[in-house]
Structures are given as C-alpha cells and as structure tokens.
mmCIF file with all atom_site columns, C-alpha atoms in Angstrom:
data_model
loop_
_atom_site.group_PDB
_atom_site.id
_atom_site.type_symbol
_atom_site.label_atom_id
_atom_site.label_alt_id
_atom_site.label_comp_id
_atom_site.label_asym_id
_atom_site.label_entity_id
_atom_site.label_seq_id
_atom_site.pdbx_PDB_ins_code
_atom_site.Cartn_x
_atom_site.Cartn_y
_atom_site.Cartn_z
_atom_site.occupancy
_atom_site.B_iso_or_equiv
_atom_site.pdbx_formal_charge
_atom_site.auth_seq_id
_atom_site.auth_comp_id
_atom_site.auth_asym_id
_atom_site.auth_atom_id
_atom_site.pdbx_PDB_model_num
ATOM 1   C CA . UNK O 1 1   ? -0.143  0.044   -0.239  1.00 83.00 ? 1467 UNK O CA 1
ATOM 2   C CA . UNK O 1 2   ? 1.388   3.326   -1.185  1.00 89.00 ? 1468 UNK O CA 1
ATOM 3   C CA . UNK O 1 3   ? 0.785   6.147   0.957   1.00 95.00 ? 1469 UNK O CA 1
ATOM 4   C CA . UNK O 1 4   ? 1.918   9.886   1.589   1.00 97.00 ? 1470 UNK O CA 1
ATOM 5   C CA . UNK O 1 5   ? 3.165   11.208  4.838   1.00 97.00 ? 1471 UNK O CA 1
ATOM 6   C CA . UNK O 1 6   ? 3.175   14.848  5.081   1.00 97.00 ? 1472 UNK O CA 1
ATOM 7   C CA . UNK O 1 7   ? 4.999   16.100  8.375   1.00 96.00 ? 1473 UNK O CA 1
ATOM 8   C CA . UNK O 1 8   ? 7.697   18.248  9.174   1.00 95.00 ? 1474 UNK O CA 1
ATOM 9   C CA . UNK O 1 9   ? 9.356   17.242  12.429  1.00 94.00 ? 1475 UNK O CA 1
ATOM 10  C CA . UNK O 1 10  ? 12.264  15.077  10.841  1.00 95.00 ? 1476 UNK O CA 1
ATOM 11  C CA . UNK O 1 11  ? 12.400  12.592  13.893  1.00 95.00 ? 1477 UNK O CA 1
ATOM 12  C CA . UNK O 1 12  ? 9.221   12.050  13.949  1.00 94.00 ? 1478 UNK O CA 1
ATOM 13  C CA . UNK O 1 13  ? 8.680   11.863  9.626   1.00 95.00 ? 1479 UNK O CA 1
ATOM 14  C CA . UNK O 1 14  ? 11.529  9.604   10.030  1.00 95.00 ? 1480 UNK O CA 1
ATOM 15  C CA . UNK O 1 15  ? 10.677  7.006   12.485  1.00 95.00 ? 1481 UNK O CA 1
ATOM 16  C CA . UNK O 1 16  ? 7.055   7.241   11.414  1.00 95.00 ? 1482 UNK O CA 1
ATOM 17  C CA . UNK O 1 17  ? 8.564   6.444   7.625   1.00 95.00 ? 1483 UNK O CA 1
ATOM 18  C CA . UNK O 1 18  ? 10.788  3.225   8.763   1.00 94.00 ? 1484 UNK O CA 1
ATOM 19  C CA . UNK O 1 19  ? 8.198   2.029   11.159  1.00 94.00 ? 1485 UNK O CA 1
ATOM 20  C CA . UNK O 1 20  ? 5.168   2.297   8.433   1.00 94.00 ? 1486 UNK O CA 1
ATOM 21  C CA . UNK O 1 21  ? 7.672   0.399   5.849   1.00 91.00 ? 1487 UNK O CA 1
ATOM 22  C CA . UNK O 1 22  ? 8.401   -2.423  8.393   1.00 90.00 ? 1488 UNK O CA 1
ATOM 23  C CA . UNK O 1 23  ? 4.636   -2.485  8.467   1.00 90.00 ? 1489 UNK O CA 1
ATOM 24  C CA . UNK O 1 24  ? 3.926   -3.362  4.694   1.00 87.00 ? 1490 UNK O CA 1
ATOM 25  C CA . UNK O 1 25  ? 3.700   0.330   3.664   1.00 92.00 ? 1491 UNK O CA 1
ATOM 26  C CA . UNK O 1 26  ? 5.317   2.083   0.609   1.00 90.00 ? 1492 UNK O CA 1
ATOM 27  C CA . UNK O 1 27  ? 5.760   5.921   1.909   1.00 94.00 ? 1493 UNK O CA 1
ATOM 28  C CA . UNK O 1 28  ? 6.865   9.003   0.192   1.00 94.00 ? 1494 UNK O CA 1
ATOM 29  C CA . UNK O 1 29  ? 7.914   11.646  2.927   1.00 96.00 ? 1495 UNK O CA 1
ATOM 30  C CA . UNK O 1 30  ? 7.222   15.208  2.123   1.00 97.00 ? 1496 UNK O CA 1
ATOM 31  C CA . UNK O 1 31  ? 7.955   17.869  4.539   1.00 97.00 ? 1497 UNK O CA 1
ATOM 32  C CA . UNK O 1 32  ? 5.846   21.005  4.167   1.00 97.00 ? 1498 UNK O CA 1
ATOM 33  C CA . UNK O 1 33  ? 2.446   21.903  2.871   1.00 97.00 ? 1499 UNK O CA 1
ATOM 34  C CA . UNK O 1 34  ? 3.054   22.980  -0.832  1.00 97.00 ? 1500 UNK O CA 1
ATOM 35  C CA . UNK O 1 35  ? 4.496   19.976  -1.589  1.00 97.00 ? 1501 UNK O CA 1
ATOM 36  C CA . UNK O 1 36  ? 1.946   17.603  0.140   1.00 97.00 ? 1502 UNK O CA 1
ATOM 37  C CA . UNK O 1 37  ? -0.570  19.361  -1.907  1.00 97.00 ? 1503 UNK O CA 1
ATOM 38  C CA . UNK O 1 38  ? 1.432   19.010  -5.556  1.00 96.00 ? 1504 UNK O CA 1
ATOM 39  C CA . UNK O 1 39  ? 2.015   15.120  -4.504  1.00 95.00 ? 1505 UNK O CA 1
ATOM 40  C CA . UNK O 1 40  ? -1.583  14.513  -3.489  1.00 95.00 ? 1506 UNK O CA 1
ATOM 41  C CA . UNK O 1 41  ? -3.074  16.005  -6.630  1.00 93.00 ? 1507 UNK O CA 1
ATOM 42  C CA . UNK O 1 42  ? -0.248  14.157  -8.579  1.00 90.00 ? 1508 UNK O CA 1
ATOM 43  C CA . UNK O 1 43  ? -0.155  10.623  -7.571  1.00 84.00 ? 1509 UNK O CA 1
ATOM 44  C CA . UNK O 1 44  ? -2.672  7.941   -6.721  1.00 85.00 ? 1510 UNK O CA 1
ATOM 45  C CA . UNK O 1 45  ? -1.790  6.929   -3.560  1.00 92.00 ? 1511 UNK O CA 1
ATOM 46  C CA . UNK O 1 46  ? -4.127  4.282   -1.581  1.00 92.00 ? 1512 UNK O CA 1
ATOM 47  C CA . UNK O 1 47  ? -4.117  6.993   1.937   1.00 96.00 ? 1513 UNK O CA 1
ATOM 48  C CA . UNK O 1 48  ? -2.019  9.997   3.204   1.00 97.00 ? 1514 UNK O CA 1
ATOM 49  C CA . UNK O 1 49  ? -0.941  10.602  6.686   1.00 97.00 ? 1515 UNK O CA 1
ATOM 50  C CA . UNK O 1 50  ? -1.327  14.568  6.735   1.00 96.00 ? 1516 UNK O CA 1
ATOM 51  C CA . UNK O 1 51  ? -0.232  16.819  9.726   1.00 94.00 ? 1517 UNK O CA 1
ATOM 52  C CA . UNK O 1 52  ? -1.679  19.960  10.083  1.00 90.00 ? 1518 UNK O CA 1
ATOM 53  C CA . UNK O 1 53  ? 1.017   22.325  11.619  1.00 89.00 ? 1519 UNK O CA 1
ATOM 54  C CA . UNK O 1 54  ? 2.827   21.852  8.241   1.00 94.00 ? 1520 UNK O CA 1
ATOM 55  C CA . UNK O 1 55  ? 5.507   24.972  6.704   1.00 96.00 ? 1521 UNK O CA 1
ATOM 56  C CA . UNK O 1 56  ? 4.467   27.322  3.691   1.00 96.00 ? 1522 UNK O CA 1
ATOM 57  C CA . UNK O 1 57  ? 1.064   25.835  3.746   1.00 95.00 ? 1523 UNK O CA 1
ATOM 58  C CA . UNK O 1 58  ? -1.032  24.741  6.807   1.00 92.00 ? 1524 UNK O CA 1
ATOM 59  C CA . UNK O 1 59  ? -2.379  20.967  6.487   1.00 92.00 ? 1525 UNK O CA 1
ATOM 60  C CA . UNK O 1 60  ? -5.751  22.365  7.066   1.00 92.00 ? 1526 UNK O CA 1
ATOM 61  C CA . UNK O 1 61  ? -5.140  24.535  3.926   1.00 95.00 ? 1527 UNK O CA 1
ATOM 62  C CA . UNK O 1 62  ? -3.931  21.237  2.002   1.00 96.00 ? 1528 UNK O CA 1
ATOM 63  C CA . UNK O 1 63  ? -7.046  19.044  2.817   1.00 95.00 ? 1529 UNK O CA 1
ATOM 64  C CA . UNK O 1 64  ? -9.348  21.886  1.480   1.00 95.00 ? 1530 UNK O CA 1
ATOM 65  C CA . UNK O 1 65  ? -7.298  22.358  -1.487  1.00 96.00 ? 1531 UNK O CA 1
ATOM 66  C CA . UNK O 1 66  ? -7.130  18.838  -2.504  1.00 95.00 ? 1532 UNK O CA 1
ATOM 67  C CA . UNK O 1 67  ? -11.124 17.874  -1.557  1.00 95.00 ? 1533 UNK O CA 1
ATOM 68  C CA . UNK O 1 68  ? -11.823 20.937  -3.793  1.00 95.00 ? 1534 UNK O CA 1
ATOM 69  C CA . UNK O 1 69  ? -9.786  19.635  -6.790  1.00 95.00 ? 1535 UNK O CA 1
ATOM 70  C CA . UNK O 1 70  ? -11.726 16.278  -6.391  1.00 94.00 ? 1536 UNK O CA 1
ATOM 71  C CA . UNK O 1 71  ? -8.862  13.814  -4.547  1.00 94.00 ? 1537 UNK O CA 1
ATOM 72  C CA . UNK O 1 72  ? -10.905 11.541  -2.874  1.00 93.00 ? 1538 UNK O CA 1
ATOM 73  C CA . UNK O 1 73  ? -8.433  9.230   -1.151  1.00 94.00 ? 1539 UNK O CA 1
ATOM 74  C CA . UNK O 1 74  ? -8.158  8.633   2.375   1.00 95.00 ? 1540 UNK O CA 1
ATOM 75  C CA . UNK O 1 75  ? -6.538  11.280  4.467   1.00 96.00 ? 1541 UNK O CA 1
ATOM 76  C CA . UNK O 1 76  ? -5.822  10.716  8.187   1.00 96.00 ? 1542 UNK O CA 1
ATOM 77  C CA . UNK O 1 77  ? -5.106  14.144  9.915   1.00 93.00 ? 1543 UNK O CA 1
ATOM 78  C CA . UNK O 1 78  ? -2.234  13.623  12.119  1.00 88.00 ? 1544 UNK O CA 1
ATOM 79  C CA . UNK O 1 79  ? -1.671  16.801  14.911  1.00 82.00 ? 1545 UNK O CA 1
ATOM 80  C CA . UNK O 1 80  ? -0.769  17.967  18.185  1.00 81.00 ? 1546 UNK O CA 1
ATOM 81  C CA . UNK O 1 81  ? -3.943  19.830  18.383  1.00 70.00 ? 1547 UNK O CA 1
ATOM 82  C CA . UNK O 1 82  ? -6.150  18.085  20.292  1.00 70.00 ? 1548 UNK O CA 1
ATOM 83  C CA . UNK O 1 83  ? -9.565  20.516  20.786  1.00 70.00 ? 1549 UNK O CA 1
ATOM 84  C CA . UNK O 1 84  ? -12.432 19.455  19.885  1.00 75.00 ? 1550 UNK O CA 1
ATOM 85  C CA . UNK O 1 85  ? -13.073 22.339  17.408  1.00 79.00 ? 1551 UNK O CA 1
ATOM 86  C CA . UNK O 1 86  ? -10.156 21.701  15.702  1.00 76.00 ? 1552 UNK O CA 1
ATOM 87  C CA . UNK O 1 87  ? -11.198 17.788  15.162  1.00 77.00 ? 1553 UNK O CA 1
ATOM 88  C CA . UNK O 1 88  ? -14.520 18.771  13.898  1.00 80.00 ? 1554 UNK O CA 1
ATOM 89  C CA . UNK O 1 89  ? -13.196 21.290  11.550  1.00 81.00 ? 1555 UNK O CA 1
ATOM 90  C CA . UNK O 1 90  ? -10.623 18.606  10.335  1.00 80.00 ? 1556 UNK O CA 1
ATOM 91  C CA . UNK O 1 91  ? -13.341 16.072  9.619   1.00 82.00 ? 1557 UNK O CA 1
ATOM 92  C CA . UNK O 1 92  ? -15.684 18.745  7.898   1.00 85.00 ? 1558 UNK O CA 1
ATOM 93  C CA . UNK O 1 93  ? -12.796 19.865  5.868   1.00 88.00 ? 1559 UNK O CA 1
ATOM 94  C CA . UNK O 1 94  ? -12.303 16.370  4.380   1.00 90.00 ? 1560 UNK O CA 1
ATOM 95  C CA . UNK O 1 95  ? -10.394 14.233  6.886   1.00 92.00 ? 1561 UNK O CA 1
ATOM 96  C CA . UNK O 1 96  ? -11.144 10.715  7.304   1.00 94.00 ? 1562 UNK O CA 1
ATOM 97  C CA . UNK O 1 97  ? -9.946  10.219  10.664  1.00 93.00 ? 1563 UNK O CA 1
ATOM 98  C CA . UNK O 1 98  ? -7.841  12.080  12.913  1.00 89.00 ? 1564 UNK O CA 1
ATOM 99  C CA . UNK O 1 99  ? -4.947  11.010  15.565  1.00 89.00 ? 1565 UNK O CA 1
ATOM 100 C CA . UNK O 1 100 ? -3.853  13.059  17.902  1.00 87.00 ? 1566 UNK O CA 1
ATOM 101 C CA . UNK O 1 101 ? 0.192   12.992  18.844  1.00 87.00 ? 1567 UNK O CA 1
ATOM 102 C CA . UNK O 1 102 ? 1.669   10.907  20.413  1.00 88.00 ? 1568 UNK O CA 1
ATOM 103 C CA . UNK O 1 103 ? 0.860   8.102   18.431  1.00 89.00 ? 1569 UNK O CA 1
ATOM 104 C CA . UNK O 1 104 ? 1.344   4.494   18.874  1.00 91.00 ? 1570 UNK O CA 1
ATOM 105 C CA . UNK O 1 105 ? 2.642   3.362   15.302  1.00 93.00 ? 1571 UNK O CA 1
ATOM 106 C CA . UNK O 1 106 ? 0.487   -0.159  15.464  1.00 92.00 ? 1572 UNK O CA 1
ATOM 107 C CA . UNK O 1 107 ? -2.450  1.813   15.710  1.00 93.00 ? 1573 UNK O CA 1
ATOM 108 C CA . UNK O 1 108 ? -1.844  4.551   12.913  1.00 95.00 ? 1574 UNK O CA 1
ATOM 109 C CA . UNK O 1 109 ? -1.224  1.578   10.753  1.00 94.00 ? 1575 UNK O CA 1
ATOM 110 C CA . UNK O 1 110 ? -4.243  -0.232  11.596  1.00 92.00 ? 1576 UNK O CA 1
ATOM 111 C CA . UNK O 1 111 ? -6.377  2.774   11.308  1.00 94.00 ? 1577 UNK O CA 1
ATOM 112 C CA . UNK O 1 112 ? -4.976  3.197   7.424   1.00 95.00 ? 1578 UNK O CA 1
ATOM 113 C CA . UNK O 1 113 ? -5.676  -0.266  6.826   1.00 92.00 ? 1579 UNK O CA 1
ATOM 114 C CA . UNK O 1 114 ? -8.960  0.440   8.044   1.00 92.00 ? 1580 UNK O CA 1
ATOM 115 C CA . UNK O 1 115 ? -9.437  3.679   5.602   1.00 94.00 ? 1581 UNK O CA 1
ATOM 116 C CA . UNK O 1 116 ? -8.129  1.871   2.335   1.00 91.00 ? 1582 UNK O CA 1
ATOM 117 C CA . UNK O 1 117 ? -10.192 -1.356  2.951   1.00 89.00 ? 1583 UNK O CA 1
ATOM 118 C CA . UNK O 1 118 ? -13.369 0.707   3.222   1.00 89.00 ? 1584 UNK O CA 1
ATOM 119 C CA . UNK O 1 119 ? -12.166 3.052   0.319   1.00 89.00 ? 1585 UNK O CA 1
ATOM 120 C CA . UNK O 1 120 ? -12.283 -0.386  -1.813  1.00 84.00 ? 1586 UNK O CA 1
ATOM 121 C CA . UNK O 1 121 ? -15.464 -1.668  -0.486  1.00 84.00 ? 1587 UNK O CA 1
ATOM 122 C CA . UNK O 1 122 ? -13.883 -4.215  2.248   1.00 79.00 ? 1588 UNK O CA 1
ATOM 123 C CA . UNK O 1 123 ? -15.462 -4.076  5.102   1.00 74.00 ? 1589 UNK O CA 1
ATOM 124 C CA . UNK O 1 124 ? -13.499 -6.855  6.814   1.00 77.00 ? 1590 UNK O CA 1
ATOM 125 C CA . UNK O 1 125 ? -9.646  -6.991  7.763   1.00 83.00 ? 1591 UNK O CA 1
ATOM 126 C CA . UNK O 1 126 ? -9.110  -10.238 5.867   1.00 89.00 ? 1592 UNK O CA 1
ATOM 127 C CA . UNK O 1 127 ? -9.724  -9.985  2.018   1.00 91.00 ? 1593 UNK O CA 1
ATOM 128 C CA . UNK O 1 128 ? -10.817 -13.334 0.465   1.00 92.00 ? 1594 UNK O CA 1
ATOM 129 C CA . UNK O 1 129 ? -11.012 -13.732 -3.319  1.00 93.00 ? 1595 UNK O CA 1
ATOM 130 C CA . UNK O 1 130 ? -11.840 -17.439 -4.820  1.00 92.00 ? 1596 UNK O CA 1
ATOM 131 C CA . UNK O 1 131 ? -10.333 -19.768 -2.133  1.00 94.00 ? 1597 UNK O CA 1
ATOM 132 C CA . UNK O 1 132 ? -7.302  -17.062 -1.304  1.00 96.00 ? 1598 UNK O CA 1
ATOM 133 C CA . UNK O 1 133 ? -7.361  -15.550 2.315   1.00 96.00 ? 1599 UNK O CA 1
ATOM 134 C CA . UNK O 1 134 ? -5.253  -12.606 2.799   1.00 95.00 ? 1600 UNK O CA 1
ATOM 135 C CA . UNK O 1 135 ? -4.443  -11.236 6.361   1.00 93.00 ? 1601 UNK O CA 1
ATOM 136 C CA . UNK O 1 136 ? -2.757  -7.377  5.914   1.00 89.00 ? 1602 UNK O CA 1
ATOM 137 C CA . UNK O 1 137 ? -2.660  -7.281  9.710   1.00 85.00 ? 1603 UNK O CA 1
ATOM 138 C CA . UNK O 1 138 ? -0.410  -10.501 10.205  1.00 88.00 ? 1604 UNK O CA 1
ATOM 139 C CA . UNK O 1 139 ? 0.864   -10.387 6.295   1.00 91.00 ? 1605 UNK O CA 1
ATOM 140 C CA . UNK O 1 140 ? -0.257  -13.546 5.997   1.00 95.00 ? 1606 UNK O CA 1
ATOM 141 C CA . UNK O 1 141 ? -1.860  -15.819 3.343   1.00 96.00 ? 1607 UNK O CA 1
ATOM 142 C CA . UNK O 1 142 ? -4.032  -19.197 2.739   1.00 96.00 ? 1608 UNK O CA 1
ATOM 143 C CA . UNK O 1 143 ? -5.438  -20.796 0.064   1.00 96.00 ? 1609 UNK O CA 1
ATOM 144 C CA . UNK O 1 144 ? -7.967  -23.691 0.584   1.00 93.00 ? 1610 UNK O CA 1
ATOM 145 C CA . UNK O 1 145 ? -6.978  -23.303 4.320   1.00 94.00 ? 1611 UNK O CA 1
ATOM 146 C CA . UNK O 1 146 ? -3.462  -24.188 3.825   1.00 96.00 ? 1612 UNK O CA 1
ATOM 147 C CA . UNK O 1 147 ? -0.782  -21.424 4.593   1.00 96.00 ? 1613 UNK O CA 1
ATOM 148 C CA . UNK O 1 148 ? 1.331   -19.498 1.571   1.00 97.00 ? 1614 UNK O CA 1
ATOM 149 C CA . UNK O 1 149 ? 4.649   -18.501 1.605   1.00 96.00 ? 1615 UNK O CA 1
ATOM 150 C CA . UNK O 1 150 ? 5.393   -15.477 -0.198  1.00 95.00 ? 1616 UNK O CA 1
ATOM 151 C CA . UNK O 1 151 ? 7.919   -12.715 -0.571  1.00 93.00 ? 1617 UNK O CA 1
ATOM 152 C CA . UNK O 1 152 ? 7.576   -9.033  0.870   1.00 89.00 ? 1618 UNK O CA 1
ATOM 153 C CA . UNK O 1 153 ? 6.687   -7.979  -3.064  1.00 89.00 ? 1619 UNK O CA 1
ATOM 154 C CA . UNK O 1 154 ? 4.228   -10.992 -3.929  1.00 94.00 ? 1620 UNK O CA 1
ATOM 155 C CA . UNK O 1 155 ? 2.107   -9.942  -1.075  1.00 93.00 ? 1621 UNK O CA 1
ATOM 156 C CA . UNK O 1 156 ? 2.245   -6.631  -1.570  1.00 90.00 ? 1622 UNK O CA 1
ATOM 157 C CA . UNK O 1 157 ? 1.522   -7.240  -5.305  1.00 92.00 ? 1623 UNK O CA 1
ATOM 158 C CA . UNK O 1 158 ? -1.355  -9.978  -4.170  1.00 95.00 ? 1624 UNK O CA 1
ATOM 159 C CA . UNK O 1 159 ? -2.739  -7.420  -1.704  1.00 92.00 ? 1625 UNK O CA 1
ATOM 160 C CA . UNK O 1 160 ? -3.324  -4.772  -5.048  1.00 90.00 ? 1626 UNK O CA 1
ATOM 161 C CA . UNK O 1 161 ? -5.254  -7.568  -7.140  1.00 94.00 ? 1627 UNK O CA 1
ATOM 162 C CA . UNK O 1 162 ? -7.368  -8.199  -3.811  1.00 93.00 ? 1628 UNK O CA 1
ATOM 163 C CA . UNK O 1 163 ? -8.101  -4.891  -2.969  1.00 89.00 ? 1629 UNK O CA 1
ATOM 164 C CA . UNK O 1 164 ? -9.018  -4.554  -6.523  1.00 90.00 ? 1630 UNK O CA 1
ATOM 165 C CA . UNK O 1 165 ? -10.283 -7.574  -7.451  1.00 91.00 ? 1631 UNK O CA 1
ATOM 166 C CA . UNK O 1 166 ? -12.527 -7.755  -10.638 1.00 93.00 ? 1632 UNK O CA 1
ATOM 167 C CA . UNK O 1 167 ? -10.879 -4.357  -12.344 1.00 92.00 ? 1633 UNK O CA 1
ATOM 168 C CA . UNK O 1 168 ? -7.780  -4.405  -14.338 1.00 95.00 ? 1634 UNK O CA 1
ATOM 169 C CA . UNK O 1 169 ? -4.735  -2.902  -13.169 1.00 93.00 ? 1635 UNK O CA 1
ATOM 170 C CA . UNK O 1 170 ? -1.978  -1.757  -15.521 1.00 92.00 ? 1636 UNK O CA 1
ATOM 171 C CA . UNK O 1 171 ? 1.862   -2.471  -14.893 1.00 89.00 ? 1637 UNK O CA 1
ATOM 172 C CA . UNK O 1 172 ? 2.406   1.215   -14.206 1.00 87.00 ? 1638 UNK O CA 1
ATOM 173 C CA . UNK O 1 173 ? -0.468  0.869   -11.440 1.00 87.00 ? 1639 UNK O CA 1
ATOM 174 C CA . UNK O 1 174 ? 1.172   -2.051  -10.158 1.00 89.00 ? 1640 UNK O CA 1
ATOM 175 C CA . UNK O 1 175 ? 4.763   -0.450  -9.875  1.00 85.00 ? 1641 UNK O CA 1
ATOM 176 C CA . UNK O 1 176 ? 2.960   2.418   -7.964  1.00 81.00 ? 1642 UNK O CA 1
ATOM 177 C CA . UNK O 1 177 ? 1.879   0.293   -5.432  1.00 79.00 ? 1643 UNK O CA 1
ATOM 178 C CA . UNK O 1 178 ? 4.903   -1.623  -4.796  1.00 81.00 ? 1644 UNK O CA 1
ATOM 179 C CA . UNK O 1 179 ? 7.505   1.192   -5.068  1.00 74.00 ? 1645 UNK O CA 1
ATOM 180 C CA . UNK O 1 180 ? 7.944   4.460   -2.984  1.00 68.00 ? 1646 UNK O CA 1
ATOM 181 C CA . UNK O 1 181 ? 10.507  7.255   -3.841  1.00 59.00 ? 1647 UNK O CA 1
ATOM 182 C CA . UNK O 1 182 ? 13.976  6.565   -4.604  1.00 55.00 ? 1648 UNK O CA 1
ATOM 183 C CA . UNK O 1 183 ? 13.362  2.611   -5.083  1.00 62.00 ? 1649 UNK O CA 1
ATOM 184 C CA . UNK O 1 184 ? 15.047  0.948   -8.194  1.00 64.00 ? 1650 UNK O CA 1
ATOM 185 C CA . UNK O 1 185 ? 12.581  -0.961  -10.501 1.00 63.00 ? 1651 UNK O CA 1
ATOM 186 C CA . UNK O 1 186 ? 13.576  -3.576  -13.017 1.00 71.00 ? 1652 UNK O CA 1
ATOM 187 C CA . UNK O 1 187 ? 11.752  -3.130  -16.027 1.00 73.00 ? 1653 UNK O CA 1
ATOM 188 C CA . UNK O 1 188 ? 10.392  -6.564  -15.758 1.00 85.00 ? 1654 UNK O CA 1
ATOM 189 C CA . UNK O 1 189 ? 9.756   -6.839  -12.136 1.00 87.00 ? 1655 UNK O CA 1
ATOM 190 C CA . UNK O 1 190 ? 5.620   -6.841  -12.040 1.00 90.00 ? 1656 UNK O CA 1
ATOM 191 C CA . UNK O 1 191 ? 6.151   -9.551  -14.364 1.00 93.00 ? 1657 UNK O CA 1
ATOM 192 C CA . UNK O 1 192 ? 8.307   -11.434 -12.380 1.00 93.00 ? 1658 UNK O CA 1
ATOM 193 C CA . UNK O 1 193 ? 6.189   -11.132 -9.092  1.00 93.00 ? 1659 UNK O CA 1
ATOM 194 C CA . UNK O 1 194 ? 2.965   -12.142 -10.936 1.00 94.00 ? 1660 UNK O CA 1
ATOM 195 C CA . UNK O 1 195 ? 4.724   -15.331 -12.285 1.00 95.00 ? 1661 UNK O CA 1
ATOM 196 C CA . UNK O 1 196 ? 5.838   -16.090 -8.940  1.00 95.00 ? 1662 UNK O CA 1
ATOM 197 C CA . UNK O 1 197 ? 2.268   -15.964 -7.668  1.00 96.00 ? 1663 UNK O CA 1
ATOM 198 C CA . UNK O 1 198 ? 0.880   -17.922 -10.531 1.00 95.00 ? 1664 UNK O CA 1
ATOM 199 C CA . UNK O 1 199 ? 3.580   -20.715 -9.498  1.00 96.00 ? 1665 UNK O CA 1
ATOM 200 C CA . UNK O 1 200 ? 2.301   -20.437 -5.790  1.00 96.00 ? 1666 UNK O CA 1
ATOM 201 C CA . UNK O 1 201 ? -1.237  -19.792 -6.301  1.00 95.00 ? 1667 UNK O CA 1
ATOM 202 C CA . UNK O 1 202 ? -2.038  -21.449 -9.461  1.00 93.00 ? 1668 UNK O CA 1
ATOM 203 C CA . UNK O 1 203 ? -1.781  -19.982 -13.072 1.00 90.00 ? 1669 UNK O CA 1
ATOM 204 C CA . UNK O 1 204 ? -5.375  -19.317 -13.413 1.00 89.00 ? 1670 UNK O CA 1
ATOM 205 C CA . UNK O 1 205 ? -5.703  -16.688 -10.286 1.00 90.00 ? 1671 UNK O CA 1
ATOM 206 C CA . UNK O 1 206 ? -4.227  -13.440 -12.067 1.00 94.00 ? 1672 UNK O CA 1
ATOM 207 C CA . UNK O 1 207 ? -5.117  -13.215 -15.783 1.00 94.00 ? 1673 UNK O CA 1
ATOM 208 C CA . UNK O 1 208 ? -3.594  -11.089 -18.457 1.00 94.00 ? 1674 UNK O CA 1
ATOM 209 C CA . UNK O 1 209 ? -5.537  -8.682  -20.398 1.00 94.00 ? 1675 UNK O CA 1
ATOM 210 C CA . UNK O 1 210 ? -3.420  -8.583  -23.373 1.00 92.00 ? 1676 UNK O CA 1
ATOM 211 C CA . UNK O 1 211 ? -2.515  -4.755  -24.066 1.00 91.00 ? 1677 UNK O CA 1
ATOM 212 C CA . UNK O 1 212 ? -3.981  -3.232  -20.919 1.00 93.00 ? 1678 UNK O CA 1
ATOM 213 C CA . UNK O 1 213 ? -2.702  -5.058  -17.747 1.00 95.00 ? 1679 UNK O CA 1
ATOM 214 C CA . UNK O 1 214 ? -3.799  -7.730  -15.290 1.00 96.00 ? 1680 UNK O CA 1
ATOM 215 C CA . UNK O 1 215 ? -6.772  -8.772  -13.185 1.00 95.00 ? 1681 UNK O CA 1
ATOM 216 C CA . UNK O 1 216 ? -7.977  -10.814 -10.432 1.00 94.00 ? 1682 UNK O CA 1
ATOM 217 C CA . UNK O 1 217 ? -11.210 -12.238 -10.790 1.00 90.00 ? 1683 UNK O CA 1
ATOM 218 C CA . UNK O 1 218 ? -13.432 -12.249 -7.906  1.00 87.00 ? 1684 UNK O CA 1
ATOM 219 C CA . UNK O 1 219 ? -14.918 -15.910 -9.249  1.00 82.00 ? 1685 UNK O CA 1
ATOM 220 C CA . UNK O 1 220 ? -13.851 -17.859 -12.162 1.00 71.00 ? 1686 UNK O CA 1
ATOM 221 C CA . UNK O 1 221 ? -15.628 -17.956 -15.110 1.00 64.00 ? 1687 UNK O CA 1
ATOM 222 C CA . UNK O 1 222 ? -17.637 -21.071 -15.502 1.00 62.00 ? 1688 UNK O CA 1
ATOM 223 C CA . UNK O 1 223 ? -16.577 -23.600 -17.774 1.00 54.00 ? 1689 UNK O CA 1
#
C-alpha cells in the first residue's frame, strides 16, 4: 500500500516512515504543505497521513485544496491540536480520520488499513477472493486453508490485486503500489512477481488482459 506522509518534524517523520515501511507500507515523505498538495494532486496514493502544522501551507489548507480539486483518497490527520473544535473542523474539511500526537505506530497502521479497505468497499480486515484469504495485519496468506509463503513484494502485489478484484490494473499502477520514491524498479519486476504468484497460487488466479494489464477475478468464469 503506497501512502504519502506529510510531516515537518524530521525525527517523527523519519520514525514514522521507517516504522510504516516495516509494517508493509510504501511511504513517500514530504516536509511542507506545498509539496503535500502537489503530490496528492499528482500521484494515486492509497491514503495520506497529513500533519496540520506544516510550513509553507497549513495542513488544513492542503486538505481543503485537494478536496476542492476532487482528490478522494482517504486522509488521516495527524496533529498535536487536540481541541474538539479543531477535530470537528478537520473532519468537516474532508479528513477521514483524526489521530492526536503522540501516536502509537501500530494503531496508526491499523487505522490506515481500515481507511484503505473501506475506500475499496472491503469492510473486513481479511480479504477473500476465490479460495485465497489474505490478512494484511498478520501479512499472511492461506489458500484452501493452507498457508502460502510469499515474499514481501509478492504479498504486496497480491494485496493490490485483492483490493481491486475484478478491476484491470496496468503495470504502471502495480509499480506505484509496490515502490516508493528512490527505489530502483527492474523493467520486468511486476511480470516476475506475477509469475511467482501464479506458480504458488495457480496459473488461473491472475489473468493477463493483453495490451492493458492484469486482473484478479473474484470468481473464476464457469467452464
């Protein structure tokens, strides 16, 4: 899951980026409001963590601007402002959730997973497609009740497909889900990971849509 973190405190930002990456998120980190607005308008992130006290452009202004521009991704506001009127204003402007500092990293990750699930119409923590069950919190996969061992990239790729079941995803969209800024991407990386998923979970699970991309069908077509 590829998210944007907007936080100007270098120690907190570095800690959150490192911790969220360990919990399975791909994190791009910006340190001011203007950069946050620019990235949120330009990149298809799964969600954003937005501090309100940003330099150059306040986080509340960023939130209002991107909502006016039609950006609909889930936004979790992270702030030291704990007064009820501040929380109400943030939610009214367009925040989807609100966490007051200091924040527990695992709670933050759980809230992000919940926001992303709901944005994709998935109310439950575990995702189920065909006979495959994926648990994002435990980062585990079972097929027909049996555990399946996946690499980090294979898990993240399968997660993207299961969140978007029945939707064609291009290679570019899959790369954006798998990699954050500065990470080197091999030209055939997505194809290699898809090959490995097919080998471990069955060739029919992920289908190629020639000239467009790939799709994971919620139900296999009847023969």
